[in-house]
Amino acid sequence: MSQSIAAHPDRLLPADPGTRSIARSLLERVQDLPIISPHGHVDAAVIEQNTPFPDPAALLVSPDHYVTRLIHANGVPMDQLLAGTASAPESREIWRQFVEAWPLFEGTASGYWLRTQFDDVFKLGADLSDMPADASYDAIAAKLVEPDFRPRQLFKDFNIEVLATTDDPLDSLASHKALTEDPSFNGRVLPTFRPDAYLNVAHPSWSANVDRLIETAADGATGYAGYIAALENRRCYFVEHGAVSADHGVRTPATLKLDPAEAEALFEKARSGKATAVDRDAFEAHMMYQMARMSVQDGLVMTIHPGSYRNHHGPTFESFGADTGHDIPFAVNYTEAIRPLLQDFGTAKDFHLVLFTLDETVFSRELAPLAGFYPSVYIGAPWWFLDAPDAMLRFRSAVTETAGFSRSSGFIDDTRAFCSIPARHDASRRIEASFLARLVAEHRVTEDRAHELILDVVDSSPRRVFKL
């Protein structure tokens, strides 16, 4: 069997030998730095309880919409890929479907991360295509039952220093508290306030969520005033439990400043079930303005993730639910949409606003110019469909000439797949080394300065932007 290309030391580095040599030196500078992961979706309870990982298919195939969507696009029904569905085959058969489809992932970011995991984490020692499906399944399954192959040990082995989770505003944060108080655990697992289901009137559980929020956290206040007070109180609870940011997964980055009477009227209209689509959008835009106001008040970094048409295929959503591979990006407008927020808070002291996009045309056209003027604005790293090698290079090229290196967030892995975290961060570090090496080779940056810049981009930027 041939050695996996994931073991090649020059993967993702420039093809030109001279530039590659510079990139190697830059990569060496940051390759062993601890991982700072200020935005992701790993469940804190998995780490707190040191939960064993499930079988190979349930760990690496079924929950990964990057994987299932491409196999589905090539003709495999979704119910043959998702463990736990009524008609799902047994785990080994799902794995066989995945291995048969493995050639489809050549050139994709998910293929790169998976190949790196198979080599670095699971120690397969060969490419998946060179092994019988049952052999790779058995090798990974054997790894999963090893006593040391548990989340806490891997947290240490992966050299993770900070890992942020994404949490419901009414979460007790008991697992975060337990990890903080556990003397045997040395990492930082930070909660993140994620209020989407309480701000978006179109969410099917919005009204019930608001009832619970006001009942739990409004200190006796009711109506719109109680709603605002409850959100403020829960944010404070998150800060007390170590949170550094509040994340907002919105359809668009629209913001709107309403006077209290207008906002209350929209709130009551929504509560009565009479809000139109225009009303719902206006209320959510107003609440994004309110979230910025609260961030100025309580210090939480505000991150915005817009531009995804969620659950694009209705029949798949009805059968299998959300996050099953059919969220599709669309174009966004930041310059006008975010202006009401920035008028009042764009120069507010210590306010940090990190703007992400799935529409890479806005990187150079809107985000870099915004971050190049407003002290509060930082450019979020390439996210979701853009967290891929070529797209990350395009990002660096698009934003750096206007905003430099200091106005970006540092890498964000944004993943539920715990075992992929080191692969994703390694890919980012190689891309940063490659981009900077080109600038050195073109005599646009000195090599000494490039070494300083890559340390800042990989390590200092996420600490600075997320107030770590």
Short mmCIF file of C-alpha atoms in Angstrom, two decimals:
data_model
loop_
_atom_site.label_atom_id
_atom_site.label_comp_id
_atom_site.label_asym_id
_atom_site.label_seq_id
_atom_site.Cartn_x
_atom_site.Cartn_y
_atom_site.Cartn_z
CA MET A 1 0.00 0.00 0.00
CA SER A 2 1.25 3.49 -0.86
CA GLN A 3 1.76 6.10 1.83
CA SER A 4 -1.02 8.66 2.11
CA ILE A 5 -0.23 12.05 0.58
CA ALA A 6 -1.50 13.49 3.89
CA ALA A 7 1.94 12.61 5.29
CA HIS A 8 3.81 14.78 2.77
CA PRO A 9 5.55 17.61 4.63
CA ASP A 10 5.00 20.10 1.78
CA ARG A 11 1.24 19.64 1.39
CA LEU A 12 -0.48 22.92 0.49
CA LEU A 13 2.85 24.74 0.21
CA PRO A 14 3.84 26.55 -3.02
CA ALA A 15 5.04 24.47 -5.96
CA ASP A 16 7.89 26.85 -6.78
CA PRO A 17 10.97 25.50 -4.93
CA GLY A 18 12.27 28.90 -3.78
CA THR A 19 8.93 30.10 -2.47
CA ARG A 20 8.30 26.69 -0.92
CA SER A 21 11.54 26.96 1.04
CA ILE A 22 10.40 30.28 2.53
CA ALA A 23 7.00 28.80 3.34
CA ARG A 24 8.61 25.85 5.12
CA SER A 25 10.52 28.23 7.37
CA LEU A 26 7.39 30.24 8.15
CA LEU A 27 5.34 27.12 8.84
CA GLU A 28 7.99 25.81 11.19
CA ARG A 29 7.59 29.01 13.21
CA VAL A 30 3.92 28.33 13.97
CA GLN A 31 3.36 24.62 13.36
CA ASP A 32 3.54 23.64 17.02
CA LEU A 33 1.73 26.63 18.54
CA PRO A 34 -1.34 25.77 20.63
CA ILE A 35 -4.73 25.80 18.91
CA ILE A 36 -6.97 28.76 19.66
CA SER A 37 -10.52 27.92 18.55
CA PRO A 38 -12.82 30.86 19.43
CA HIS A 39 -15.84 29.67 17.43
CA GLY A 40 -17.05 26.09 17.02
CA HIS A 41 -19.84 23.64 17.73
CA VAL A 42 -18.35 20.84 19.83
CA ASP A 43 -20.62 19.92 22.75
CA ALA A 44 -18.97 20.83 26.05
CA ALA A 45 -20.65 17.84 27.73
CA VAL A 46 -18.68 15.47 25.48
CA ILE A 47 -15.44 16.85 26.93
CA GLU A 48 -16.71 17.18 30.48
CA GLN A 49 -18.02 13.61 30.58
CA ASN A 50 -15.12 12.31 28.45
CA THR A 51 -17.67 10.50 26.29
CA PRO A 52 -16.27 7.72 24.07
CA PHE A 53 -16.64 8.37 20.36
CA PRO A 54 -19.21 6.27 18.45
CA ASP A 55 -18.45 3.93 15.57
CA PRO A 56 -16.59 5.19 12.46
CA ALA A 57 -19.69 5.98 10.39
CA ALA A 58 -21.51 7.73 13.24
CA LEU A 59 -18.39 9.77 13.98
CA LEU A 60 -17.07 10.64 10.52
CA VAL A 61 -19.89 10.23 7.98
CA SER A 62 -23.47 10.70 9.19
CA PRO A 63 -23.04 13.97 11.16
CA ASP A 64 -20.80 15.65 8.57
CA HIS A 65 -22.92 17.52 6.02
CA TYR A 66 -19.78 18.23 3.96
CA VAL A 67 -19.56 14.48 3.44
CA THR A 68 -23.17 13.41 3.08
CA ARG A 69 -24.13 16.21 0.66
CA LEU A 70 -21.56 15.23 -1.97
CA ILE A 71 -22.31 11.51 -1.77
CA HIS A 72 -26.03 12.32 -2.00
CA ALA A 73 -25.37 14.53 -5.05
CA ASN A 74 -23.88 11.48 -6.74
CA GLY A 75 -26.98 9.38 -6.33
CA VAL A 76 -26.97 7.81 -2.85
CA PRO A 77 -30.26 8.38 -0.98
CA MET A 78 -29.86 10.38 2.21
CA ASP A 79 -31.45 7.68 4.36
CA GLN A 80 -28.56 5.37 3.43
CA LEU A 81 -26.04 7.79 4.95
CA LEU A 82 -27.62 9.04 8.17
CA ALA A 83 -27.22 6.75 11.16
CA GLY A 84 -30.23 6.65 13.42
CA THR A 85 -32.92 7.04 10.75
CA ALA A 86 -35.63 4.39 10.52
CA SER A 87 -34.35 2.99 7.24
CA ALA A 88 -30.62 3.48 7.86
CA PRO A 89 -28.36 0.50 7.19
CA GLU A 90 -25.97 -0.68 9.88
CA SER A 91 -22.87 1.39 10.50
CA ARG A 92 -20.48 -0.80 8.52
CA GLU A 93 -22.67 -0.53 5.42
CA ILE A 94 -22.75 3.28 5.68
CA TRP A 95 -18.95 3.17 5.87
CA ARG A 96 -18.78 1.02 2.74
CA GLN A 97 -20.91 3.59 0.90
CA PHE A 98 -18.49 6.30 2.06
CA VAL A 99 -15.37 4.40 0.99
CA GLU A 100 -16.90 3.67 -2.41
CA ALA A 101 -17.55 7.39 -2.78
CA TRP A 102 -14.11 8.43 -1.49
CA PRO A 103 -12.75 9.31 -4.99
CA LEU A 104 -15.45 11.99 -5.21
CA PHE A 105 -13.66 13.97 -2.52
CA GLU A 106 -10.42 14.50 -4.44
CA GLY A 107 -9.66 18.23 -4.52
CA THR A 108 -12.25 19.11 -1.88
CA ALA A 109 -11.52 20.68 1.48
CA SER A 110 -13.39 17.93 3.29
CA GLY A 111 -11.30 15.32 1.49
CA TYR A 112 -8.14 17.11 2.62
CA TRP A 113 -9.26 17.27 6.28
CA LEU A 114 -10.42 13.66 6.31
CA ARG A 115 -7.23 12.40 4.72
CA THR A 116 -5.23 14.30 7.35
CA GLN A 117 -7.36 12.81 10.14
CA PHE A 118 -6.93 9.29 8.78
CA ASP A 119 -3.15 9.77 8.75
CA ASP A 120 -2.50 11.88 11.88
CA VAL A 121 -5.31 10.95 14.25
CA PHE A 122 -6.31 7.40 13.26
CA LYS A 123 -2.86 6.30 12.01
CA LEU A 124 -4.18 4.34 9.01
CA GLY A 125 -0.80 4.61 7.29
CA ALA A 126 -2.29 4.41 3.80
CA ASP A 127 -4.84 6.18 1.68
CA LEU A 128 -8.44 5.09 2.13
CA SER A 129 -8.64 4.05 -1.52
CA ASP A 130 -5.78 1.58 -0.97
CA MET A 131 -7.56 -0.33 1.80
CA PRO A 132 -10.64 -2.58 1.80
CA ALA A 133 -13.56 -0.74 3.37
CA ASP A 134 -13.89 -3.27 6.18
CA ALA A 135 -10.17 -3.00 6.98
CA SER A 136 -10.30 0.79 7.42
CA TYR A 137 -13.53 0.48 9.41
CA ASP A 138 -11.95 -2.08 11.75
CA ALA A 139 -8.75 -0.03 12.16
CA ILE A 140 -10.69 3.11 13.12
CA ALA A 141 -13.12 1.18 15.33
CA ALA A 142 -10.16 -0.32 17.21
CA LYS A 143 -8.75 3.15 17.74
CA LEU A 144 -12.05 4.44 19.09
CA VAL A 145 -12.11 1.91 21.94
CA GLU A 146 -8.56 2.61 23.12
CA PRO A 147 -8.60 4.02 26.69
CA ASP A 148 -6.60 7.09 25.66
CA PHE A 149 -8.74 7.84 22.61
CA ARG A 150 -11.18 9.97 24.57
CA PRO A 151 -12.02 13.69 24.23
CA ARG A 152 -9.96 14.89 27.20
CA GLN A 153 -6.78 13.12 26.15
CA LEU A 154 -7.26 14.23 22.53
CA PHE A 155 -7.83 17.80 23.72
CA LYS A 156 -4.34 17.58 25.19
CA ASP A 157 -2.84 15.62 22.27
CA PHE A 158 -4.25 18.14 19.76
CA ASN A 159 -2.59 20.95 21.75
CA ILE A 160 -5.84 22.85 22.14
CA GLU A 161 -5.57 25.78 24.52
CA VAL A 162 -8.97 27.41 23.99
CA LEU A 163 -12.13 25.86 22.56
CA ALA A 164 -15.36 27.85 22.35
CA THR A 165 -18.72 26.10 22.10
CA THR A 166 -22.04 27.48 20.81
CA ASP A 167 -24.84 27.50 23.37
CA ASP A 168 -28.51 28.24 23.85
CA PRO A 169 -29.12 31.37 25.97
CA LEU A 170 -30.98 29.32 28.59
CA ASP A 171 -28.33 26.61 28.85
CA SER A 172 -27.26 26.03 32.44
CA LEU A 173 -23.60 25.87 31.30
CA ALA A 174 -23.12 23.14 33.89
CA SER A 175 -20.50 21.34 31.78
CA HIS A 176 -18.48 24.53 31.36
CA LYS A 177 -18.60 25.15 35.09
CA ALA A 178 -17.54 21.57 35.83
CA LEU A 179 -14.57 21.80 33.45
CA THR A 180 -13.49 25.13 34.94
CA GLU A 181 -13.57 23.67 38.44
CA ASP A 182 -11.89 20.37 37.50
CA PRO A 183 -8.19 20.55 38.54
CA SER A 184 -7.38 17.63 36.24
CA PHE A 185 -8.42 19.56 33.12
CA ASN A 186 -6.05 22.30 32.00
CA GLY A 187 -7.71 23.64 28.86
CA ARG A 188 -10.29 26.39 28.46
CA VAL A 189 -13.75 25.47 27.13
CA LEU A 190 -15.72 28.69 26.77
CA PRO A 191 -19.46 29.08 26.15
CA THR A 192 -20.77 31.32 23.37
CA PHE A 193 -24.13 33.09 23.56
CA ARG A 194 -26.18 32.10 20.46
CA PRO A 195 -29.66 33.75 20.59
CA ASP A 196 -30.94 33.07 17.04
CA ALA A 197 -33.99 31.08 18.11
CA TYR A 198 -34.99 33.93 20.45
CA LEU A 199 -34.50 36.78 17.92
CA ASN A 200 -35.83 35.32 14.69
CA VAL A 201 -39.63 35.56 14.70
CA ALA A 202 -39.78 33.11 11.79
CA HIS A 203 -38.26 30.36 13.94
CA PRO A 204 -41.03 27.81 14.62
CA SER A 205 -40.36 27.87 18.37
CA TRP A 206 -39.83 31.62 18.71
CA SER A 207 -42.90 32.41 20.78
CA ALA A 208 -42.38 29.43 23.11
CA ASN A 209 -38.71 30.33 23.46
CA VAL A 210 -39.61 33.91 24.38
CA ASP A 211 -42.07 32.64 27.01
CA ARG A 212 -39.34 30.53 28.62
CA LEU A 213 -36.81 33.35 28.39
CA ILE A 214 -39.04 35.92 30.09
CA GLU A 215 -40.23 33.46 32.73
CA THR A 216 -36.66 32.38 33.53
CA ALA A 217 -34.62 35.56 33.33
CA ALA A 218 -36.71 38.78 33.22
CA ASP A 219 -36.74 39.36 37.00
CA GLY A 220 -40.51 39.74 37.00
CA ALA A 221 -40.70 42.12 34.02
CA THR A 222 -43.06 41.28 31.16
CA GLY A 223 -43.60 42.12 27.51
CA TYR A 224 -40.90 43.70 25.37
CA ALA A 225 -39.18 45.24 28.40
CA GLY A 226 -38.99 41.82 30.04
CA TYR A 227 -37.69 40.29 26.81
CA ILE A 228 -34.83 42.80 26.60
CA ALA A 229 -34.05 42.50 30.31
CA ALA A 230 -33.97 38.70 30.07
CA LEU A 231 -31.54 38.76 27.15
CA GLU A 232 -29.28 41.16 29.04
CA ASN A 233 -29.41 39.00 32.16
CA ARG A 234 -28.58 35.80 30.32
CA ARG A 235 -25.67 37.47 28.56
CA CYS A 236 -24.32 38.46 31.98
CA TYR A 237 -24.74 34.85 33.11
CA PHE A 238 -22.65 33.73 30.14
CA VAL A 239 -19.95 36.32 30.92
CA GLU A 240 -19.83 35.05 34.51
CA HIS A 241 -19.24 31.53 33.10
CA GLY A 242 -16.34 32.57 30.89
CA ALA A 243 -18.00 33.55 27.59
CA VAL A 244 -16.10 36.01 25.43
CA SER A 245 -18.46 36.27 22.45
CA ALA A 246 -22.05 36.25 21.22
CA ASP A 247 -22.67 34.66 17.82
CA HIS A 248 -25.51 35.42 15.44
CA GLY A 249 -26.46 33.15 12.56
CA VAL A 250 -28.77 35.44 10.61
CA ARG A 251 -30.15 35.25 7.10
CA THR A 252 -28.86 38.74 6.21
CA PRO A 253 -26.66 41.24 8.08
CA ALA A 254 -29.47 43.81 8.22
CA THR A 255 -29.58 46.11 11.25
CA LEU A 256 -32.24 48.64 12.19
CA LYS A 257 -32.62 51.16 15.00
CA LEU A 258 -36.22 51.49 16.18
CA ASP A 259 -37.51 53.67 18.97
CA PRO A 260 -38.81 51.68 21.96
CA ALA A 261 -42.47 52.18 21.08
CA GLU A 262 -41.97 50.89 17.51
CA ALA A 263 -39.98 47.91 18.75
CA GLU A 264 -42.60 47.06 21.37
CA ALA A 265 -45.38 47.26 18.79
CA LEU A 266 -43.52 44.87 16.47
CA PHE A 267 -42.82 42.53 19.37
CA GLU A 268 -46.49 42.38 20.37
CA LYS A 269 -47.56 41.93 16.76
CA ALA A 270 -45.19 38.99 16.46
CA ARG A 271 -46.43 37.52 19.74
CA SER A 272 -49.99 37.64 18.45
CA GLY A 273 -49.00 35.76 15.30
CA LYS A 274 -49.94 38.66 13.04
CA ALA A 275 -46.45 39.74 11.96
CA THR A 276 -45.79 39.84 8.22
CA ALA A 277 -42.51 38.73 6.64
CA VAL A 278 -41.51 42.41 6.47
CA ASP A 279 -42.33 42.80 10.16
CA ARG A 280 -40.29 39.73 11.06
CA ASP A 281 -37.25 40.97 9.13
CA ALA A 282 -37.52 44.43 10.69
CA PHE A 283 -37.72 43.02 14.20
CA GLU A 284 -34.71 40.75 13.71
CA ALA A 285 -32.72 43.66 12.22
CA HIS A 286 -33.64 45.77 15.24
CA MET A 287 -32.58 42.99 17.58
CA MET A 288 -29.20 42.82 15.85
CA TYR A 289 -28.82 46.50 16.69
CA GLN A 290 -29.81 45.67 20.27
CA MET A 291 -27.25 42.86 20.41
CA ALA A 292 -24.55 45.37 19.42
CA ARG A 293 -25.74 47.77 22.12
CA MET A 294 -25.54 44.95 24.65
CA SER A 295 -22.04 43.97 23.47
CA VAL A 296 -20.86 47.52 24.03
CA GLN A 297 -22.35 47.26 27.51
CA ASP A 298 -21.17 43.79 28.58
CA GLY A 299 -18.01 43.38 26.46
CA LEU A 300 -18.97 40.24 24.54
CA VAL A 301 -17.42 40.14 21.08
CA MET A 302 -20.22 40.20 18.47
CA THR A 303 -19.86 37.81 15.54
CA ILE A 304 -22.27 37.71 12.60
CA HIS A 305 -22.64 34.72 10.27
CA PRO A 306 -25.12 35.62 7.48
CA GLY A 307 -25.81 34.50 3.94
CA SER A 308 -27.08 30.92 4.13
CA TYR A 309 -30.40 29.85 2.69
CA ARG A 310 -31.19 27.26 5.34
CA ASN A 311 -32.93 23.99 4.47
CA HIS A 312 -33.09 24.72 0.75
CA HIS A 313 -34.69 21.36 -0.09
CA GLY A 314 -38.01 21.09 1.72
CA PRO A 315 -38.50 17.31 1.38
CA THR A 316 -35.05 16.59 2.84
CA PHE A 317 -35.68 18.94 5.74
CA GLU A 318 -39.07 17.35 6.44
CA SER A 319 -37.58 13.86 6.42
CA PHE A 320 -34.19 14.40 8.05
CA GLY A 321 -34.18 17.84 9.69
CA ALA A 322 -31.69 20.69 9.64
CA ASP A 323 -27.94 20.51 9.01
CA THR A 324 -28.23 17.71 6.48
CA GLY A 325 -26.30 19.30 3.63
CA HIS A 326 -28.77 21.50 1.79
CA ASP A 327 -27.97 24.95 3.19
CA ILE A 328 -26.95 27.06 0.17
CA PRO A 329 -25.10 30.43 0.18
CA PHE A 330 -26.53 33.56 -1.40
CA ALA A 331 -25.24 37.09 -2.05
CA VAL A 332 -25.25 39.58 0.83
CA ASN A 333 -24.91 43.36 1.16
CA TYR A 334 -22.93 44.49 4.17
CA THR A 335 -22.20 48.16 3.45
CA GLU A 336 -25.79 49.37 3.68
CA ALA A 337 -27.13 46.62 5.92
CA ILE A 338 -24.67 47.12 8.78
CA ARG A 339 -24.59 50.93 8.63
CA PRO A 340 -27.32 51.64 11.25
CA LEU A 341 -25.35 49.59 13.78
CA LEU A 342 -22.02 51.20 12.88
CA GLN A 343 -23.40 54.74 13.10
CA ASP A 344 -23.80 54.33 16.85
CA PHE A 345 -21.27 51.64 17.74
CA GLY A 346 -18.62 51.52 14.99
CA THR A 347 -16.21 53.63 17.04
CA ALA A 348 -17.38 52.55 20.51
CA LYS A 349 -14.50 51.82 22.86
CA ASP A 350 -13.64 48.10 23.20
CA PHE A 351 -16.52 46.95 20.94
CA HIS A 352 -15.38 44.12 18.66
CA LEU A 353 -17.59 43.14 15.70
CA VAL A 354 -16.44 40.19 13.57
CA LEU A 355 -18.15 39.95 10.18
CA PHE A 356 -18.23 36.64 8.31
CA THR A 357 -19.57 35.89 4.86
CA LEU A 358 -20.36 33.03 2.50
CA ASP A 359 -20.27 35.52 -0.40
CA GLU A 360 -16.58 36.02 -1.09
CA THR A 361 -17.26 38.94 -3.43
CA VAL A 362 -17.76 41.13 -0.35
CA PHE A 363 -14.28 40.45 1.06
CA SER A 364 -12.53 43.09 -1.05
CA ARG A 365 -15.59 45.17 -1.95
CA GLU A 366 -17.10 45.66 1.53
CA LEU A 367 -15.50 43.89 4.48
CA ALA A 368 -11.91 45.02 3.96
CA PRO A 369 -12.93 48.68 3.51
CA LEU A 370 -15.22 48.51 6.56
CA ALA A 371 -12.50 46.92 8.70
CA GLY A 372 -10.01 49.42 7.27
CA PHE A 373 -11.95 52.32 8.80
CA TYR A 374 -14.06 51.24 11.77
CA PRO A 375 -12.03 50.36 14.89
CA SER A 376 -14.73 47.91 15.96
CA VAL A 377 -14.83 45.86 12.74
CA TYR A 378 -12.75 42.74 12.11
CA ILE A 379 -12.94 40.46 9.08
CA GLY A 380 -14.05 36.95 9.94
CA ALA A 381 -11.95 34.11 8.54
CA PRO A 382 -13.23 32.18 5.49
CA TRP A 383 -16.19 30.20 6.74
CA TRP A 384 -18.10 27.07 5.75
CA PHE A 385 -17.93 26.69 1.94
CA LEU A 386 -14.94 29.09 1.92
CA ASP A 387 -12.77 27.35 4.54
CA ALA A 388 -10.89 25.59 1.76
CA PRO A 389 -7.25 26.02 0.63
CA ASP A 390 -7.78 28.01 -2.57
CA ALA A 391 -10.60 30.06 -1.06
CA MET A 392 -8.42 30.91 1.96
CA LEU A 393 -5.68 32.10 -0.38
CA ARG A 394 -8.23 34.22 -2.28
CA PHE A 395 -9.39 35.66 1.06
CA ARG A 396 -5.89 36.71 2.06
CA SER A 397 -5.27 38.27 -1.34
CA ALA A 398 -8.66 40.03 -1.33
CA VAL A 399 -8.48 41.67 2.10
CA THR A 400 -4.80 42.27 2.82
CA GLU A 401 -4.08 45.03 0.31
CA THR A 402 -6.85 47.15 1.88
CA ALA A 403 -6.97 46.10 5.53
CA GLY A 404 -3.56 44.53 6.14
CA PHE A 405 -3.13 41.53 8.44
CA SER A 406 -4.19 43.12 11.73
CA ARG A 407 -7.90 43.50 10.91
CA SER A 408 -8.76 39.81 10.52
CA SER A 409 -10.02 37.43 13.19
CA GLY A 410 -7.51 34.62 12.97
CA PHE A 411 -8.62 31.17 11.89
CA ILE A 412 -12.06 29.87 12.88
CA ASP A 413 -12.64 26.13 12.51
CA ASP A 414 -16.43 26.37 13.07
CA THR A 415 -16.78 22.60 13.43
CA ARG A 416 -18.74 19.94 15.25
CA ALA A 417 -16.17 17.35 14.15
CA PHE A 418 -13.79 17.32 17.11
CA CYS A 419 -11.25 15.05 15.44
CA SER A 420 -10.93 17.42 12.46
CA ILE A 421 -9.85 20.45 14.53
CA PRO A 422 -6.06 19.91 14.22
CA ALA A 423 -6.37 19.18 10.49
CA ARG A 424 -8.27 22.40 9.89
CA HIS A 425 -5.86 24.55 11.87
CA ASP A 426 -2.87 22.90 10.20
CA ALA A 427 -4.35 23.68 6.78
CA SER A 428 -4.86 27.32 7.76
CA ARG A 429 -1.27 27.66 9.00
CA ARG A 430 0.05 26.19 5.75
CA ILE A 431 -2.04 28.61 3.71
CA GLU A 432 -0.84 31.60 5.74
CA ALA A 433 2.75 30.43 5.28
CA SER A 434 2.19 30.06 1.54
CA PHE A 435 0.66 33.50 1.14
CA LEU A 436 3.37 35.23 3.15
CA ALA A 437 6.10 33.28 1.33
CA ARG A 438 4.83 34.69 -1.97
CA LEU A 439 5.02 38.23 -0.60
CA VAL A 440 8.60 37.58 0.53
CA ALA A 441 9.55 36.05 -2.83
CA GLU A 442 8.09 39.08 -4.61
CA HIS A 443 10.05 41.44 -2.29
CA ARG A 444 6.87 42.96 -0.92
CA VAL A 445 7.56 41.90 2.69
CA THR A 446 10.90 41.08 4.28
CA GLU A 447 11.39 37.54 5.54
CA ASP A 448 11.96 38.78 9.09
CA ARG A 449 8.71 40.72 8.99
CA ALA A 450 6.88 37.69 7.53
CA HIS A 451 7.94 35.66 10.56
CA GLU A 452 6.43 38.31 12.83
CA LEU A 453 3.26 38.48 10.76
CA ILE A 454 2.57 34.75 10.76
CA LEU A 455 2.90 34.66 14.55
CA ASP A 456 0.39 37.48 14.78
CA VAL A 457 -2.07 35.93 12.31
CA VAL A 458 -2.01 32.45 13.86
CA ASP A 459 -1.74 33.25 17.56
CA SER A 460 -2.04 36.93 18.49
CA SER A 461 -5.01 37.82 16.23
CA PRO A 462 -7.55 35.40 17.73
CA ARG A 463 -6.41 36.32 21.24
CA ARG A 464 -6.71 40.03 20.48
CA VAL A 465 -9.97 39.96 18.53
CA PHE A 466 -11.76 37.59 20.93
CA LYS A 467 -10.32 39.25 24.04
CA LEU A 468 -8.52 36.12 25.21
#
